[in-house]
Short mmCIF file of C-alpha atoms and ligand atoms in Angstrom, two decimals:
data_model
loop_
_atom_site.label_atom_id
_atom_site.label_comp_id
_atom_site.label_asym_id
_atom_site.label_seq_id
_atom_site.Cartn_x
_atom_site.Cartn_y
_atom_site.Cartn_z
CA MET A 1 70.05 -7.89 12.28
CA LYS A 2 69.06 -4.77 14.16
CA LYS A 3 72.65 -4.39 15.32
CA ILE A 4 73.94 -4.59 11.76
CA ILE A 5 71.47 -1.97 10.58
CA THR A 6 72.38 0.32 13.48
CA THR A 7 76.07 -0.11 12.76
CA MET A 8 75.52 0.64 9.09
CA ALA A 9 73.44 3.72 9.91
CA CYS A 10 76.21 4.93 12.22
CA LEU A 11 78.82 4.37 9.55
CA GLY A 12 76.73 6.30 7.06
CA PHE A 13 76.46 9.13 9.56
CA LEU A 14 80.20 9.11 10.18
CA VAL A 15 80.96 9.19 6.47
CA SER A 16 78.67 12.18 5.97
CA VAL A 17 80.24 13.89 8.99
CA ALA A 18 83.68 13.28 7.58
CA LEU A 19 82.50 15.11 4.48
CA ALA A 20 80.85 18.00 6.35
CA ASP A 21 82.23 21.08 4.74
CA VAL A 22 80.91 24.49 5.70
CA LYS A 23 82.35 26.18 2.64
CA SER A 24 80.60 23.99 0.10
CA ASP A 25 77.36 23.98 2.12
CA GLN A 26 77.45 27.76 2.22
CA LYS A 27 78.24 28.04 -1.46
CA ALA A 28 75.16 25.98 -2.29
CA PHE A 29 73.12 28.03 0.18
CA ILE A 30 74.18 31.35 -1.37
CA ASN A 31 73.72 30.08 -4.93
CA HIS A 32 70.19 29.01 -4.11
CA PHE A 33 69.31 32.52 -2.92
CA LYS A 34 71.10 34.12 -5.87
CA THR A 35 68.77 32.18 -8.14
CA ILE A 36 65.68 33.42 -6.30
CA PHE A 37 66.90 37.00 -5.82
CA PRO A 38 69.31 37.67 -8.71
CA SER A 39 69.48 41.43 -8.12
CA VAL A 40 70.05 41.40 -4.35
CA GLU A 41 73.60 42.13 -3.17
CA LEU A 42 75.05 39.68 -0.66
CA ALA A 43 75.53 42.45 1.92
CA ASP A 44 71.80 43.25 1.84
CA TYR A 45 70.94 39.86 3.37
CA THR A 46 71.59 41.40 6.78
CA ASN A 47 68.29 43.27 6.34
CA GLY A 48 66.12 40.15 6.33
CA VAL A 49 62.71 40.66 4.88
CA TYR A 50 63.41 44.36 4.18
CA MET A 51 65.78 43.36 1.40
CA ILE A 52 62.80 42.09 -0.60
CA ASP A 53 59.83 44.07 0.64
CA GLN A 54 60.20 47.65 -0.61
CA ASP A 55 57.17 49.05 1.23
CA SER A 56 58.23 47.93 4.64
CA ARG A 57 61.84 48.80 3.83
CA GLU A 58 60.98 52.50 3.76
CA GLN A 59 59.39 52.22 7.17
CA PHE A 60 62.44 50.29 8.41
CA GLU A 61 64.80 52.99 7.17
CA GLU A 62 62.73 55.74 8.79
CA ILE A 63 62.88 53.89 12.09
CA LEU A 64 66.65 53.49 11.83
CA ASP A 65 67.04 57.19 10.95
CA GLY A 66 65.16 58.22 14.09
CA ILE A 67 65.69 56.81 17.55
CA PRO A 68 65.09 53.07 17.14
CA PRO A 69 62.89 51.59 19.89
CA TYR A 70 65.73 49.37 21.15
CA GLU A 71 68.36 52.08 21.49
CA GLU A 72 67.90 52.70 25.18
CA ALA A 73 67.76 48.99 25.99
CA VAL A 74 71.07 48.40 24.22
CA GLU A 75 72.65 51.29 26.13
CA ASP A 76 71.35 49.79 29.36
CA GLY A 77 72.93 46.48 28.30
CA GLY A 78 76.31 48.23 28.20
CA LYS A 79 75.81 49.60 31.71
CA GLU A 80 74.75 46.18 32.94
CA TYR A 81 77.80 44.55 31.34
CA LEU A 82 80.01 46.72 33.59
CA LYS A 83 77.75 46.79 36.63
CA PHE A 84 77.70 43.00 36.88
CA GLY A 85 81.42 42.67 36.17
CA LEU A 86 81.05 40.78 32.90
CA ASN A 87 84.24 42.50 31.72
CA LYS A 88 86.07 40.34 34.28
CA CYS A 89 85.31 37.04 32.54
CA VAL A 90 87.88 35.85 30.01
CA SER A 91 85.13 34.91 27.56
CA LEU A 92 83.59 38.42 27.52
CA LYS A 93 86.31 40.87 28.51
CA ASP A 94 86.79 41.92 24.90
CA PRO A 95 83.22 42.36 23.63
CA VAL A 96 84.21 42.55 19.95
CA ALA A 97 86.05 39.23 20.22
CA ALA A 98 83.21 37.76 22.28
CA ARG A 99 80.69 38.34 19.49
CA ILE A 100 82.99 37.09 16.77
CA GLN A 101 84.22 34.02 18.65
CA HIS A 102 80.75 32.69 19.49
CA PRO A 103 79.27 30.25 18.80
CA TYR A 104 82.24 27.91 19.00
CA PHE A 105 82.79 24.24 19.76
CA ASN A 106 84.32 23.59 23.16
CA GLU A 107 86.57 20.54 22.86
CA ALA A 108 86.64 19.86 26.60
CA THR A 109 82.87 19.67 27.01
CA GLN A 110 82.16 18.62 23.39
CA GLN A 111 79.39 21.24 23.31
CA VAL A 112 78.62 24.32 21.26
CA VAL A 113 79.01 27.46 23.37
CA THR A 114 76.80 30.35 22.29
CA LEU A 115 77.22 33.97 23.32
CA GLU A 116 74.17 33.72 25.57
CA THR A 117 75.48 30.65 27.41
CA ALA A 118 78.77 32.51 27.96
CA ILE A 119 76.91 35.58 29.28
CA LYS A 120 74.80 33.47 31.61
CA ASN A 121 77.82 31.60 33.01
CA CYS A 122 79.79 34.78 33.54
CA TYR A 123 76.82 36.54 35.16
CA GLN A 124 76.32 33.60 37.51
CA ASN A 125 80.00 33.55 38.47
CA GLN A 126 80.09 37.28 39.12
CA THR A 127 76.79 37.74 40.93
CA GLY A 128 75.75 34.30 42.16
CA ASN A 129 72.40 34.84 40.43
CA LYS A 130 70.70 33.11 37.55
CA LEU A 131 69.77 34.72 34.28
CA SER A 132 66.92 33.68 31.99
CA TYR A 133 67.73 33.10 28.34
CA ASN A 134 65.02 34.64 26.16
CA LYS A 135 64.68 38.34 26.91
CA GLY A 136 65.37 41.15 29.36
CA LYS A 137 68.88 41.47 30.75
CA ILE A 138 70.48 38.76 28.63
CA ALA A 139 69.07 40.21 25.40
CA ARG A 140 70.17 43.75 26.34
CA ILE A 141 73.70 42.64 27.26
CA SER A 142 74.04 40.38 24.24
CA ALA A 143 72.82 43.18 21.93
CA TRP A 144 75.30 45.63 23.43
CA ILE A 145 78.16 43.13 22.99
CA SER A 146 77.09 42.56 19.37
CA ASP A 147 76.88 46.31 18.75
CA GLN A 148 80.57 46.61 19.66
CA ALA A 149 81.33 44.17 16.84
CA ALA A 150 79.09 45.89 14.26
CA GLY A 151 80.83 45.95 10.89
CA GLN A 152 82.92 42.85 11.68
CA LYS A 153 82.17 39.62 9.86
CA ILE A 154 80.55 36.47 11.18
CA ASN A 155 83.23 33.79 11.20
CA VAL A 156 82.08 30.51 12.72
CA LYS A 157 84.81 27.88 12.70
CA VAL A 158 83.90 24.21 12.30
CA GLU A 159 87.19 22.38 12.41
CA SER A 160 87.49 19.38 14.72
CA PHE A 161 85.63 16.10 14.35
CA GLY A 162 83.41 16.96 17.34
CA ALA A 163 82.60 20.36 15.84
CA LYS A 164 81.65 18.75 12.54
CA VAL A 165 79.33 16.31 14.30
CA ALA A 166 77.60 19.20 16.15
CA TYR A 167 77.35 21.20 12.91
CA GLU A 168 75.89 18.21 11.07
CA LYS A 169 73.32 17.63 13.82
CA GLY A 170 72.35 21.32 13.64
CA LYS A 171 72.00 21.11 9.88
CA ILE A 172 69.82 18.01 10.15
CA PHE A 173 67.60 19.83 12.68
CA PHE A 174 67.26 22.82 10.34
CA TYR A 175 66.18 20.66 7.39
CA ALA A 176 63.98 18.19 9.32
CA LYS A 177 60.21 18.48 9.12
CA ARG A 178 58.41 18.67 12.45
CA GLY A 179 55.27 19.73 14.28
CA GLN A 180 51.61 19.46 13.34
CA PHE A 181 52.32 21.41 10.15
CA ASN A 182 55.13 19.00 9.28
CA MET A 183 57.45 21.76 8.14
CA SER A 184 61.15 22.47 8.38
CA CYS A 185 62.97 25.76 8.87
CA ALA A 186 64.21 25.33 5.30
CA ASP A 187 60.66 24.97 3.95
CA CYS A 188 60.01 28.61 4.88
CA HIS A 189 63.43 30.25 5.01
CA VAL A 190 65.15 28.48 2.10
CA TYR A 191 62.73 26.99 -0.43
CA ASN A 192 59.96 29.57 -0.02
CA ALA A 193 61.99 32.66 0.88
CA GLY A 194 60.42 35.75 -0.67
CA LYS A 195 56.96 34.16 -0.78
CA LYS A 196 54.10 35.00 1.52
CA ALA A 197 53.03 33.01 4.57
CA ARG A 198 49.75 34.55 5.70
CA ALA A 199 50.52 38.26 6.16
CA ASP A 200 54.30 37.84 6.24
CA ILE A 201 56.93 37.67 3.57
CA LEU A 202 59.44 34.93 4.38
CA SER A 203 63.03 36.04 4.89
CA PRO A 204 65.98 34.01 3.62
CA ALA A 205 67.94 32.15 6.31
CA LEU A 206 71.11 33.67 4.88
CA GLY A 207 71.86 36.70 7.06
CA HIS A 208 69.45 35.65 9.83
CA THR A 209 72.10 35.81 12.53
CA THR A 210 73.67 39.19 11.68
CA HIS A 211 71.35 41.36 13.80
CA ILE A 212 70.76 39.32 16.94
CA PRO A 213 69.30 39.73 19.50
CA MET A 214 66.50 41.43 17.57
CA TYR A 215 63.84 43.93 18.57
CA ARG A 216 60.38 42.81 17.50
CA VAL A 217 57.31 45.02 17.44
CA LYS A 218 55.27 41.92 18.26
CA TRP A 219 57.30 41.39 21.44
CA THR A 220 57.40 45.13 22.18
CA GLY A 221 61.00 44.46 23.10
CA MET A 222 64.10 42.49 22.36
CA GLY A 223 64.60 38.78 22.28
CA THR A 224 67.49 36.43 21.67
CA LEU A 225 67.92 34.25 18.60
CA HIS A 226 66.61 31.26 20.58
CA ARG A 227 63.48 33.20 21.51
CA ARG A 228 62.87 33.63 17.79
CA TYR A 229 63.56 29.90 17.21
CA SER A 230 60.88 29.11 19.76
CA SER A 231 58.38 31.50 18.08
CA CYS A 232 58.87 29.76 14.74
CA LEU A 233 58.65 26.29 16.31
CA LYS A 234 55.39 27.28 18.02
CA ASN A 235 54.01 28.65 14.75
CA ILE A 236 54.35 25.24 13.12
CA ARG A 237 52.90 23.61 16.28
CA ALA A 238 56.17 21.87 17.11
CA ASN A 239 57.79 21.47 20.50
CA PRO A 240 59.34 24.93 21.01
CA LEU A 241 62.24 23.42 23.05
CA LYS A 242 63.93 25.28 25.87
CA PRO A 243 66.34 28.04 24.79
CA GLN A 244 69.98 26.95 24.68
CA THR A 245 69.24 23.22 24.72
CA GLU A 246 71.82 21.19 22.84
CA ALA A 247 69.63 20.78 19.74
CA LEU A 248 69.13 24.54 19.40
CA ARG A 249 72.79 25.35 20.10
CA ASN A 250 73.80 22.90 17.38
CA MET A 251 71.29 24.48 15.01
CA GLU A 252 72.64 27.95 15.84
CA PHE A 253 76.14 26.66 15.02
CA PHE A 254 74.98 25.64 11.55
CA HIS A 255 72.69 28.67 11.08
CA GLN A 256 75.40 31.21 11.97
CA ALA A 257 78.01 29.40 9.87
CA MET A 258 75.76 29.84 6.82
CA SER A 259 76.16 33.62 7.30
CA ASN A 260 79.97 33.50 7.53
CA GLY A 261 81.46 36.55 5.85
CA LEU A 262 78.36 38.71 6.31
CA LYS A 263 78.69 41.78 8.49
CA ILE A 264 77.29 41.96 12.00
CA THR A 265 74.88 44.89 12.24
CA ALA A 266 73.35 47.01 14.99
CA ASP A 267 70.13 47.46 12.95
CA ARG A 268 68.08 44.96 14.90
CA TYR A 269 64.53 46.12 14.17
CA ARG A 270 61.93 43.64 12.90
CA LYS A 271 58.12 43.48 12.79
C1 HEC B 1 55.71 28.41 8.35
C2 HEC B 1 56.90 29.12 7.98
C3 HEC B 1 58.05 29.18 8.97
C4 HEC B 1 58.80 28.13 9.45
C5 HEC B 1 58.62 26.64 9.17
C6 HEC B 1 59.85 28.73 10.24
N1 HEC B 1 59.73 30.09 10.25
FE1 HEC B 1 61.10 31.42 10.94
N2 HEC B 1 59.88 32.95 10.41
C7 HEC B 1 58.68 32.84 9.77
C8 HEC B 1 58.08 34.16 9.58
C9 HEC B 1 56.74 34.45 8.90
C10 HEC B 1 59.00 35.08 10.13
C11 HEC B 1 58.85 36.61 10.15
C12 HEC B 1 59.19 37.16 8.78
C13 HEC B 1 60.60 36.86 8.41
O1 HEC B 1 61.52 37.56 8.87
O2 HEC B 1 60.84 35.84 7.73
C14 HEC B 1 60.13 34.29 10.61
C15 HEC B 1 61.27 34.84 11.16
C16 HEC B 1 62.38 34.12 11.53
C17 HEC B 1 63.62 34.70 11.99
C18 HEC B 1 63.91 36.18 12.15
C19 HEC B 1 64.40 36.76 10.86
C20 HEC B 1 64.98 38.14 11.00
O3 HEC B 1 65.36 38.73 9.97
O4 HEC B 1 65.09 38.64 12.11
C21 HEC B 1 64.46 33.66 12.26
C22 HEC B 1 65.87 33.77 12.79
C23 HEC B 1 63.76 32.44 11.98
N3 HEC B 1 62.49 32.75 11.53
C24 HEC B 1 64.29 31.17 12.11
C25 HEC B 1 63.57 29.99 11.90
C26 HEC B 1 64.09 28.67 12.20
C27 HEC B 1 65.48 28.37 12.70
C28 HEC B 1 63.11 27.78 11.90
C29 HEC B 1 63.09 26.30 12.13
C30 HEC B 1 63.13 25.88 13.53
C31 HEC B 1 62.00 28.55 11.38
N4 HEC B 1 62.30 29.89 11.42
C32 HEC B 1 60.83 28.00 10.88
C33 HEC B 1 58.11 31.67 9.31
C34 HEC B 1 58.62 30.39 9.51
#
């Protein structure tokens, strides 16, 4: 009996995977936000919470007009990119392409490859040293690479069967409730976007991946997307998971795909 149920569950999963379609998922995603924020232009979703919170938007714009607190770190990232020979790795030698082509699904390993995993592998090959995933060097280098692609559009491709399975798993992770608070990413960043959670206004998940890695006042520095994932997981008292584990890479694959067509930006300041 158990076997039959398992087989049926697997079949159900396969059928839904066969139907996985980024375009229609994204259309529904965008339409949902259009209903909540009818007057917000699609392009403004790159500004996260500042697209809805006028008071903090003024502060945000003042910071961008001056010398943003991450400017020097991003410049250092560019120097480090050359110093450690990251321009010699095929995956990173063209930084604009590197930002646009990640995350992607590697057919040989059947894994999602994010920009940070590519940076870490290249760094290790060139220097023989390890690199940690959340902040510091990797965030500076990743931010510099992303800056080179500013103005280009996010364009995550989910084509093969394996890619669709990874995308579907990432989507399930994003919508699944977890932690002591029993909440999902979608509870805050889809269904309640624009509402307040304690002192914060909740940003829409659409556009979340256009300005990564981000500078956060709370961190007094930059952090990668997966560092931010861990902060949110900790806030709902869930297992924060290690950065770049398969579950989080799959979620990033889904999360970035939902922002397909939005422009990558160098304005990476957040509270
Ligand atoms: C209890 C509500 C809550 C849940 C659940 C939650 N977050 Fe957040 N998240 C926040 C708050 C508050 C912020 C800071 C304000 C903002 O930008 O939304 C934030 C910020 C973010 C940001 C940065 C946004 C930006 O513009 O830079 C990302 C990315 C993010 N969350 C992703 C996630 C993901 C992925 C999950 C699920 C693993 C998740 N969050 C779950 C409350 C939540």
